[in-house]
Short mmCIF file of C-alpha atoms and ligand atoms in Angstrom, two decimals:
data_model
loop_
_atom_site.label_atom_id
_atom_site.label_comp_id
_atom_site.label_asym_id
_atom_site.label_seq_id
_atom_site.Cartn_x
_atom_site.Cartn_y
_atom_site.Cartn_z
CA MET A 6 8.56 -13.45 -89.84
CA SER A 7 6.23 -14.16 -92.77
CA GLY A 8 6.18 -17.75 -94.05
CA ARG A 9 7.49 -19.39 -90.30
CA ALA A 10 6.03 -19.38 -87.04
CA GLY A 11 7.51 -17.77 -84.62
CA ALA A 12 7.97 -17.25 -80.79
CA ASP A 13 10.11 -15.64 -78.16
CA VAL A 14 12.05 -18.94 -77.44
CA LEU A 15 11.88 -22.13 -80.48
CA ILE A 16 12.32 -25.43 -78.19
CA VAL A 17 13.45 -28.32 -80.48
CA GLY A 18 12.18 -31.29 -78.94
CA GLY A 19 9.06 -31.62 -76.21
CA GLY A 20 10.60 -34.68 -74.21
CA VAL A 21 10.37 -33.20 -70.39
CA ILE A 22 13.45 -31.26 -70.85
CA GLY A 23 11.93 -29.29 -73.76
CA CYS A 24 8.50 -29.11 -72.25
CA ALA A 25 10.25 -28.28 -68.58
CA VAL A 26 12.00 -25.14 -70.31
CA GLY A 27 8.63 -23.93 -71.80
CA TYR A 28 7.19 -24.65 -68.52
CA PHE A 29 9.37 -22.62 -67.01
CA LEU A 30 10.00 -19.69 -69.72
CA ALA A 31 6.29 -18.94 -69.63
CA ALA A 32 5.47 -19.64 -65.76
CA GLU A 33 8.28 -17.70 -64.19
CA HIS A 34 9.38 -14.90 -67.30
CA GLY A 35 6.09 -14.46 -69.24
CA VAL A 36 8.04 -15.89 -72.55
CA ARG A 37 6.29 -17.28 -75.40
CA ALA A 38 7.44 -20.85 -76.08
CA LEU A 39 7.31 -22.88 -78.88
CA VAL A 40 7.88 -26.43 -78.50
CA VAL A 41 8.36 -28.49 -81.72
CA GLU A 42 7.94 -32.06 -80.90
CA ARG A 43 8.41 -35.05 -83.96
CA ASP A 44 6.35 -37.45 -82.55
CA GLY A 45 4.64 -36.84 -79.16
CA VAL A 46 5.84 -35.75 -75.75
CA ALA A 47 6.16 -39.17 -74.18
CA ARG A 48 6.81 -41.63 -76.80
CA HIS A 49 10.79 -41.79 -76.14
CA ALA A 50 12.75 -41.93 -73.06
CA SER A 51 10.56 -39.39 -71.47
CA GLY A 52 7.74 -41.55 -71.14
CA GLY A 53 9.39 -44.60 -70.93
CA ALA A 54 11.68 -44.40 -67.89
CA ALA A 55 11.42 -45.77 -64.64
CA GLY A 56 10.52 -42.82 -62.50
CA GLU A 57 12.37 -43.07 -59.89
CA LEU A 58 13.79 -39.67 -58.59
CA SER A 59 16.40 -40.98 -56.50
CA VAL A 60 19.28 -38.63 -55.54
CA VAL A 61 21.86 -41.33 -55.08
CA GLY A 62 21.01 -43.79 -58.09
CA ARG A 63 21.69 -47.34 -57.74
CA SER A 64 25.12 -48.03 -57.45
CA GLN A 65 26.63 -49.16 -53.94
CA LEU A 66 29.14 -46.58 -53.51
CA ASP A 67 30.14 -43.45 -55.88
CA ALA A 68 32.98 -41.51 -54.36
CA THR A 69 32.28 -38.38 -56.11
CA MET A 70 29.09 -38.09 -54.49
CA THR A 71 29.25 -35.20 -52.13
CA ARG A 72 27.23 -31.95 -51.48
CA ASP A 73 30.11 -30.15 -53.23
CA ASP A 74 29.59 -32.65 -56.66
CA PRO A 75 27.70 -30.10 -58.78
CA PHE A 76 25.59 -33.12 -60.61
CA THR A 77 24.97 -34.49 -57.11
CA ALA A 78 23.83 -30.96 -55.69
CA LEU A 79 21.93 -30.60 -59.06
CA CYS A 80 20.18 -33.95 -58.51
CA ALA A 81 19.30 -33.11 -54.38
CA GLU A 82 18.05 -29.73 -56.08
CA GLY A 83 15.74 -31.51 -58.91
CA ALA A 84 14.46 -33.86 -56.03
CA ARG A 85 13.61 -30.95 -53.94
CA LEU A 86 12.02 -29.00 -56.78
CA HIS A 87 9.64 -32.40 -57.49
CA GLU A 88 8.35 -32.15 -53.83
CA GLU A 89 7.56 -28.47 -54.35
CA LEU A 90 6.07 -28.38 -57.49
CA GLY A 91 4.46 -31.56 -57.53
CA PRO A 92 1.01 -30.69 -56.46
CA ALA A 93 0.95 -27.35 -58.33
CA LEU A 94 1.98 -29.09 -61.70
CA ARG A 95 -0.71 -32.01 -60.76
CA GLU A 96 -3.19 -29.14 -60.87
CA GLU A 97 -1.89 -26.82 -64.01
CA GLY A 98 -1.32 -30.35 -66.04
CA GLY A 99 -4.83 -31.63 -64.82
CA ILE A 100 -3.14 -35.35 -64.80
CA ASP A 101 -2.21 -37.18 -61.30
CA TYR A 102 1.24 -38.41 -62.21
CA GLY A 103 1.99 -40.90 -58.82
CA LEU A 104 4.18 -38.49 -57.29
CA ALA A 105 4.90 -40.54 -54.24
CA ASP A 106 7.39 -42.05 -51.79
CA THR A 107 8.56 -45.23 -51.58
CA LEU A 108 10.48 -47.48 -49.53
CA ILE A 109 13.93 -48.63 -51.15
CA LEU A 110 16.46 -51.36 -50.36
CA ARG A 111 19.75 -51.31 -51.58
CA PRO A 112 20.84 -54.83 -50.71
CA SER A 113 24.61 -55.68 -49.98
CA LEU A 114 24.97 -59.62 -51.98
CA THR A 115 29.02 -59.52 -50.97
CA GLN A 116 30.70 -58.66 -47.95
CA ARG A 117 32.52 -55.95 -49.66
CA GLU A 118 29.07 -54.60 -51.29
CA ALA A 119 28.43 -54.59 -47.24
CA GLU A 120 31.93 -52.47 -46.45
CA GLU A 121 31.16 -49.90 -49.62
CA ALA A 122 27.68 -49.82 -48.26
CA GLN A 123 29.00 -47.97 -45.03
CA GLY A 124 30.10 -45.40 -47.52
CA GLN A 125 27.24 -44.91 -49.54
CA LEU A 126 25.05 -44.63 -45.86
CA ALA A 127 27.71 -41.80 -44.86
CA ILE A 128 27.09 -39.97 -48.06
CA GLN A 129 23.27 -40.06 -47.87
CA ARG A 130 23.29 -38.79 -44.23
CA ALA A 131 25.81 -36.01 -45.48
CA LEU A 132 23.42 -35.22 -48.04
CA GLY A 133 20.62 -34.87 -45.82
CA LEU A 134 18.98 -37.83 -46.98
CA GLU A 135 17.54 -40.56 -44.21
CA ALA A 136 19.08 -43.82 -44.67
CA GLU A 137 19.07 -46.73 -42.45
CA TRP A 138 21.66 -50.00 -42.16
CA LEU A 139 19.44 -53.16 -41.90
CA GLU A 140 21.03 -56.41 -40.67
CA PRO A 141 19.85 -59.75 -42.65
CA SER A 142 17.77 -60.76 -39.75
CA GLU A 143 16.11 -57.16 -39.98
CA LEU A 144 15.80 -57.50 -43.59
CA GLU A 145 13.98 -60.95 -43.62
CA ALA A 146 11.39 -59.46 -40.71
CA LEU A 147 10.20 -57.08 -43.63
CA GLY A 148 8.68 -59.55 -45.90
CA SER A 149 10.55 -57.82 -49.02
CA TRP A 150 11.44 -59.42 -52.09
CA VAL A 151 15.19 -59.14 -51.34
CA THR A 152 17.40 -62.62 -51.49
CA LYS A 153 18.07 -64.23 -48.08
CA ASP A 154 21.55 -64.47 -49.32
CA VAL A 155 22.58 -61.09 -48.07
CA TYR A 156 24.66 -59.39 -45.61
CA GLY A 157 22.17 -56.41 -44.98
CA ALA A 158 20.86 -53.23 -46.97
CA ILE A 159 20.42 -49.69 -46.63
CA LEU A 160 16.89 -48.65 -46.28
CA THR A 161 15.75 -45.18 -48.03
CA GLY A 162 12.64 -43.50 -48.71
CA GLU A 163 12.71 -41.92 -52.11
CA ALA A 164 10.14 -40.39 -54.10
CA GLN A 165 9.00 -41.42 -57.64
CA LEU A 166 6.39 -41.08 -60.06
CA GLU A 167 4.76 -42.40 -63.34
CA SER A 168 7.01 -41.18 -66.21
CA ALA A 169 4.51 -40.91 -69.16
CA PRO A 170 1.92 -39.00 -67.45
CA PHE A 171 4.12 -36.57 -65.68
CA ALA A 172 5.19 -35.65 -69.57
CA HIS A 173 1.61 -35.15 -70.27
CA ALA A 174 1.09 -32.68 -67.25
CA LEU A 175 4.46 -30.97 -67.51
CA ALA A 176 3.06 -30.33 -71.23
CA GLN A 177 -0.46 -29.50 -69.81
CA ALA A 178 1.01 -27.22 -67.57
CA ALA A 179 3.22 -25.22 -69.91
CA ILE A 180 0.22 -25.07 -72.40
CA ARG A 181 -1.80 -23.32 -69.61
CA ARG A 182 0.70 -20.89 -69.14
CA GLY A 183 1.06 -19.84 -72.79
CA ALA A 184 3.38 -21.95 -74.36
CA GLU A 185 2.38 -23.85 -77.46
CA ILE A 186 3.38 -27.18 -78.54
CA VAL A 187 3.47 -28.53 -82.47
CA ILE A 188 4.02 -32.15 -83.84
CA ASP A 189 6.15 -31.75 -86.72
CA GLU A 190 9.52 -33.33 -87.34
CA VAL A 191 12.63 -30.67 -87.70
CA VAL A 192 14.74 -31.61 -90.62
CA GLY A 193 17.39 -29.11 -90.03
CA LEU A 194 18.56 -25.95 -88.43
CA GLU A 195 19.38 -23.14 -90.89
CA ALA A 196 21.88 -20.61 -89.55
CA GLU A 197 21.20 -16.80 -90.69
CA GLY A 198 24.28 -14.40 -90.10
CA GLY A 199 24.10 -13.58 -86.59
CA ARG A 200 20.52 -14.27 -85.65
CA ALA A 201 19.17 -17.68 -83.93
CA PRO A 202 18.78 -20.32 -86.18
CA SER A 203 15.57 -21.19 -87.69
CA ALA A 204 14.28 -24.53 -87.43
CA VAL A 205 12.94 -26.49 -91.15
CA GLY A 206 10.46 -28.63 -90.40
CA ARG A 207 8.45 -31.18 -92.95
CA SER A 208 5.34 -28.87 -92.45
CA GLY A 209 6.82 -25.44 -92.30
CA SER A 210 9.73 -23.23 -90.50
CA TYR A 211 9.70 -22.45 -86.96
CA GLY A 212 11.91 -19.37 -85.50
CA GLY A 213 12.46 -17.62 -82.08
CA GLU A 214 14.51 -14.78 -81.21
CA ARG A 215 16.39 -17.59 -79.01
CA VAL A 216 16.60 -21.67 -79.77
CA VAL A 217 16.89 -24.31 -77.55
CA LEU A 218 18.07 -27.89 -78.81
CA ALA A 219 16.77 -30.38 -76.36
CA ALA A 220 16.16 -33.17 -78.98
CA GLY A 221 17.33 -35.79 -76.54
CA PRO A 222 19.75 -38.04 -78.14
CA TRP A 223 19.00 -36.91 -81.67
CA SER A 224 20.51 -33.32 -80.79
CA ALA A 225 24.01 -34.07 -81.90
CA ARG A 226 22.54 -34.45 -85.70
CA LEU A 227 20.39 -31.74 -85.48
CA GLY A 228 23.11 -29.40 -84.23
CA ALA A 229 25.29 -31.04 -86.67
CA SER A 230 23.69 -29.14 -89.53
CA ILE A 231 25.00 -26.06 -88.56
CA GLY A 232 28.44 -27.23 -87.58
CA VAL A 233 27.45 -27.24 -83.63
CA ARG A 234 28.78 -29.83 -81.66
CA ALA A 235 26.44 -31.67 -79.08
CA PRO A 236 28.07 -34.26 -77.94
CA VAL A 237 25.22 -36.76 -77.10
CA ARG A 238 24.54 -40.46 -78.22
CA PRO A 239 22.30 -42.98 -77.70
CA VAL A 240 22.09 -45.50 -74.72
CA ARG A 241 19.28 -48.09 -74.83
CA GLY A 242 17.71 -48.87 -72.01
CA GLN A 243 14.96 -51.59 -71.68
CA ILE A 244 12.41 -52.05 -69.03
CA LEU A 245 10.32 -55.13 -68.34
CA HIS A 246 6.97 -54.72 -66.98
CA LEU A 247 6.06 -58.04 -64.30
CA GLN A 248 2.83 -58.60 -63.02
CA ALA A 249 2.48 -57.56 -59.62
CA PRO A 250 1.66 -60.29 -57.04
CA ALA A 251 -2.33 -60.17 -55.39
CA GLU A 252 -0.57 -59.00 -52.30
CA PRO A 253 1.31 -55.86 -53.25
CA GLN A 254 5.00 -55.06 -52.10
CA ARG A 255 6.07 -52.16 -49.95
CA TYR A 256 9.37 -52.26 -50.84
CA GLY A 257 11.58 -51.07 -54.29
CA VAL A 258 15.22 -52.82 -54.37
CA PHE A 259 17.71 -51.16 -56.19
CA HIS A 260 21.33 -53.00 -56.75
CA ARG A 261 23.86 -51.94 -59.29
CA THR A 262 23.20 -54.55 -61.50
CA GLY A 263 19.51 -53.64 -61.61
CA TYR A 264 16.23 -53.06 -59.83
CA ALA A 265 12.60 -54.21 -59.25
CA LEU A 266 10.14 -51.43 -58.55
CA PRO A 267 6.80 -51.52 -57.65
CA LYS A 268 4.28 -49.20 -59.74
CA SER A 269 0.66 -48.07 -60.14
CA GLY A 270 -1.71 -50.31 -61.76
CA GLY A 271 -0.61 -53.58 -60.79
CA VAL A 272 2.94 -53.63 -62.43
CA VAL A 273 6.33 -53.96 -60.92
CA TYR A 274 9.19 -52.30 -63.65
CA ALA A 275 12.25 -54.74 -63.71
CA GLY A 276 15.40 -53.12 -65.63
CA THR A 277 17.44 -52.24 -67.11
CA THR A 278 20.18 -52.60 -69.76
CA GLU A 279 22.82 -49.98 -70.94
CA GLU A 280 23.24 -50.98 -74.75
CA GLU A 281 25.38 -48.86 -77.31
CA ALA A 282 22.64 -49.96 -79.78
CA GLY A 283 22.65 -46.44 -82.10
CA PHE A 284 19.42 -45.62 -82.77
CA GLU A 285 17.35 -48.84 -82.75
CA ALA A 286 15.05 -48.49 -79.44
CA GLU A 287 13.95 -52.19 -79.74
CA THR A 288 13.64 -54.65 -76.98
CA THR A 289 15.81 -57.97 -77.77
CA ALA A 290 15.70 -61.54 -76.02
CA GLU A 291 19.25 -60.87 -74.50
CA GLY A 292 18.14 -57.38 -72.72
CA ARG A 293 15.22 -59.52 -71.20
CA GLU A 294 17.56 -62.12 -70.09
CA SER A 295 19.83 -59.88 -68.83
CA ILE A 296 17.52 -57.95 -66.74
CA LEU A 297 15.84 -61.15 -65.52
CA SER A 298 18.99 -62.40 -64.62
CA ALA A 299 20.49 -59.53 -62.54
CA VAL A 300 16.95 -59.47 -60.73
CA ALA A 301 16.99 -63.31 -59.66
CA ARG A 302 19.86 -62.53 -58.01
CA PHE A 303 19.13 -59.75 -55.53
CA ALA A 304 15.09 -60.09 -55.63
CA PRO A 305 14.29 -63.87 -56.78
CA ASP A 306 10.42 -63.56 -55.93
CA ALA A 307 10.68 -60.86 -58.18
CA ALA A 308 12.24 -62.43 -61.32
CA ARG A 309 9.63 -65.22 -61.06
CA LEU A 310 6.34 -62.71 -61.76
CA PRO A 311 4.69 -62.88 -65.09
CA VAL A 312 6.26 -60.35 -67.55
CA ILE A 313 3.75 -58.70 -69.54
CA ASN A 314 4.98 -56.20 -71.54
CA ALA A 315 8.59 -54.88 -72.32
CA THR A 316 10.07 -51.68 -73.58
CA ALA A 317 13.03 -50.00 -74.88
CA CYS A 318 14.08 -46.19 -75.14
CA LEU A 319 17.06 -44.40 -75.78
CA ARG A 320 18.85 -41.67 -73.02
CA PRO A 321 20.70 -39.19 -74.08
CA VAL A 322 24.28 -39.57 -72.85
CA SER A 323 27.09 -37.11 -73.46
CA ASP A 324 30.35 -37.60 -73.95
CA ASP A 325 31.84 -36.95 -70.30
CA GLY A 326 28.10 -38.18 -68.73
CA LEU A 327 26.97 -34.83 -67.32
CA PRO A 328 24.50 -33.02 -69.14
CA LEU A 329 24.78 -30.12 -71.27
CA MET A 330 23.14 -26.79 -70.46
CA GLY A 331 23.74 -23.24 -71.59
CA ALA A 332 24.69 -21.45 -74.57
CA ALA A 333 26.21 -23.33 -77.47
CA PRO A 334 29.92 -22.85 -78.11
CA GLY A 335 30.06 -19.53 -80.08
CA TRP A 336 26.28 -18.70 -79.96
CA ASP A 337 24.43 -16.17 -77.96
CA SER A 338 20.89 -17.11 -79.37
CA LEU A 339 21.17 -21.09 -79.32
CA TYR A 340 21.02 -23.18 -76.14
CA LEU A 341 22.06 -26.76 -75.30
CA ALA A 342 19.44 -28.61 -72.93
CA THR A 343 20.42 -32.67 -73.17
CA GLY A 344 22.47 -35.26 -72.36
CA HIS A 345 20.61 -36.00 -68.59
CA GLY A 346 21.18 -39.71 -69.04
CA ARG A 347 19.69 -41.88 -66.41
CA LYS A 348 18.62 -38.99 -64.36
CA GLY A 349 16.19 -36.86 -67.18
CA ILE A 350 13.16 -37.38 -65.00
CA LEU A 351 14.69 -36.13 -62.04
CA LEU A 352 16.69 -33.38 -63.45
CA SER A 353 13.79 -31.91 -65.45
CA LEU A 354 12.49 -29.20 -63.42
CA VAL A 355 15.65 -28.33 -62.07
CA SER A 356 17.05 -28.17 -65.70
CA GLY A 357 13.74 -26.27 -66.97
CA LYS A 358 14.03 -23.98 -64.53
CA ALA A 359 17.85 -23.01 -64.43
CA MET A 360 17.72 -22.93 -68.41
CA ALA A 361 14.26 -20.53 -68.55
CA ASP A 362 16.78 -18.13 -66.16
CA LEU A 363 19.77 -18.54 -68.60
CA ILE A 364 17.69 -17.74 -71.18
CA VAL A 365 16.06 -15.06 -69.94
CA THR A 366 18.45 -13.10 -67.57
CA GLY A 367 21.65 -14.64 -68.51
CA ARG A 368 22.30 -16.22 -65.09
CA SER A 369 21.00 -18.90 -62.63
CA ALA A 370 20.77 -19.36 -59.26
CA ILE A 371 20.79 -22.75 -59.96
CA ASP A 372 24.67 -23.38 -60.25
CA VAL A 373 25.17 -24.94 -63.86
CA ASP A 374 28.57 -23.67 -64.78
CA ALA A 375 29.88 -27.47 -64.40
CA PHE A 376 27.62 -28.11 -67.10
CA ASP A 377 28.28 -25.04 -69.81
CA PRO A 378 28.74 -27.09 -73.48
CA ALA A 379 31.44 -24.72 -73.45
CA ARG A 380 33.62 -27.48 -72.00
CA PHE A 381 33.48 -29.51 -75.28
CA ALA A 382 35.78 -27.99 -78.17
CA LEU A 383 33.71 -25.58 -80.07
CA SER A 384 33.10 -25.88 -83.83
CA ARG A 385 31.65 -22.71 -84.88
CA GLY A 386 31.32 -19.15 -84.26
CA GLY A 387 28.04 -17.38 -84.94
C1 FAD B 14 14.76 -47.25 -69.57
C2 FAD B 14 15.04 -45.99 -68.92
C3 FAD B 14 14.76 -45.82 -67.73
C4 FAD B 14 15.24 -44.50 -66.91
N1 FAD B 14 14.77 -44.53 -66.03
C5 FAD B 14 14.74 -42.92 -65.45
C6 FAD B 14 14.09 -42.84 -63.89
O1 FAD B 14 14.14 -43.71 -63.38
N2 FAD B 14 14.57 -41.67 -63.26
C7 FAD B 14 15.15 -40.67 -63.93
O2 FAD B 14 15.46 -39.06 -63.61
N3 FAD B 14 15.45 -40.99 -65.52
C8 FAD B 14 15.27 -41.89 -66.11
N4 FAD B 14 15.95 -42.06 -67.22
C9 FAD B 14 16.24 -40.83 -67.88
C10 FAD B 14 15.30 -40.17 -68.91
O3 FAD B 14 14.15 -40.76 -69.59
C11 FAD B 14 15.65 -39.17 -69.71
O4 FAD B 14 17.00 -38.68 -69.07
C12 FAD B 14 15.00 -38.12 -70.25
O5 FAD B 14 13.85 -38.84 -70.72
C13 FAD B 14 15.41 -37.41 -71.39
O6 FAD B 14 14.76 -36.82 -71.60
P1 FAD B 14 14.91 -35.67 -73.06
O7 FAD B 14 13.50 -34.76 -73.46
O8 FAD B 14 15.98 -35.18 -72.86
O9 FAD B 14 15.13 -36.41 -73.81
P2 FAD B 14 13.56 -37.15 -74.95
O10 FAD B 14 12.95 -37.71 -73.96
O11 FAD B 14 14.28 -38.42 -75.63
O12 FAD B 14 13.11 -36.15 -75.70
C14 FAD B 14 13.44 -35.98 -76.72
C15 FAD B 14 12.43 -35.31 -77.88
O13 FAD B 14 12.65 -34.87 -78.74
C16 FAD B 14 12.31 -35.46 -80.29
N5 FAD B 14 12.90 -34.96 -81.40
C17 FAD B 14 13.47 -35.62 -82.02
N6 FAD B 14 14.27 -35.41 -82.72
C18 FAD B 14 13.53 -33.87 -83.30
C19 FAD B 14 13.33 -33.03 -84.69
N7 FAD B 14 13.93 -33.63 -85.69
N8 FAD B 14 12.07 -32.75 -84.44
C20 FAD B 14 11.37 -32.64 -83.61
N9 FAD B 14 11.21 -33.31 -82.24
C21 FAD B 14 12.59 -34.02 -82.35
C22 FAD B 14 11.75 -36.72 -79.67
O14 FAD B 14 10.64 -36.86 -80.21
C23 FAD B 14 11.68 -36.80 -78.17
O15 FAD B 14 10.01 -36.62 -77.86
C24 FAD B 14 15.54 -43.39 -67.90
C25 FAD B 14 15.84 -43.79 -69.36
C26 FAD B 14 15.80 -45.21 -70.11
C27 FAD B 14 15.88 -44.92 -71.54
#
């Protein structure tokens, strides 16, 4: 291994997914991981995310959401792991990342949405989540931001965190357990016979007995450098930071068109957009307008708060919208861990744990079969 830095497992990409894989490899299997990160662990979506940990998302009703749906089951396990491991991670990482319960209202703005909401209520309860329907008069008594022009709302208690401190805590906890993180840009992978590929960085080469590609939306390009298909693309999301009112709001408001979510530090996040804009991670006037006009409809008082900042970053979204987790097709030493779309913060711990198990033991008690990259056509044997 002379001339290159080596590890048991090399992880390309140090967002929350790469760091979580490194953490669980070290913490649960005593395996030494080397994470090569281009910019910084919280520099992209992993630091710019809203940080909500909802199992059901924002939409009024998604008929695929049942306990039997593998993605919903993964989300539920993801939420459970955040709750279970939060105190230890905060301790090990040495950073309080604001993991807390928040009251969330999902208002119905039309009769049809109110009918659909009853279906969602049933789904939430079937998933074991506490959810209650509030009539407009009950809603008004709460003094929330929700518009008065409403047919009712679902009230739930859900967890959230601050995503940038979380990414740093996860990275620090992984380091404390023995993982190493280096800052370097991997410019390409190199296949070496039947062995794990090596990563060619600007400052050197990196190798491991196993390699994990966890480079978010950039994974496709890196995979392509050795003919591996990782069908993931960037979908831009913008968030406005609004200045919270002097009297803090207790409720986050989620609607399928957007959200207003009180965060720590006197800020409210208003989001978001879903834009096919390639790798352009820029904020735009159109993005700002579309967020504010959505929020104005379901939470007009929130939409009037001063905008103090705006961010944009790129979700890694796969061709079928589901994560890519498992061995790259045709490889037994190269793994993909990406494509978590809108749910990568929620799914970080469960994905890291499942990937570490898969890499070390060949199987995981967490069912990730539905996310096997083999579902997409393979383009290289190796
Ligand atoms: C606006 C917005 C709001 C969101 N809100 C939520 C939310 O509330 N809850 C939730 O669960 N999820 C949310 N998400 C989704 C979540 O942020 C992502 O799914 C998650 O961060 C993806 O993590 P990742 O590690 O796969 O990718 P990234 O965070 O993109 O990390 C990949 C890393 O790979 C590195 N990299 C890339 N190329 C190279 C290279 N050549 N060499 C070395 N390193 C490289 C990058 O620098 C980057 O740090 C949101 C996303 C957006 C955009």
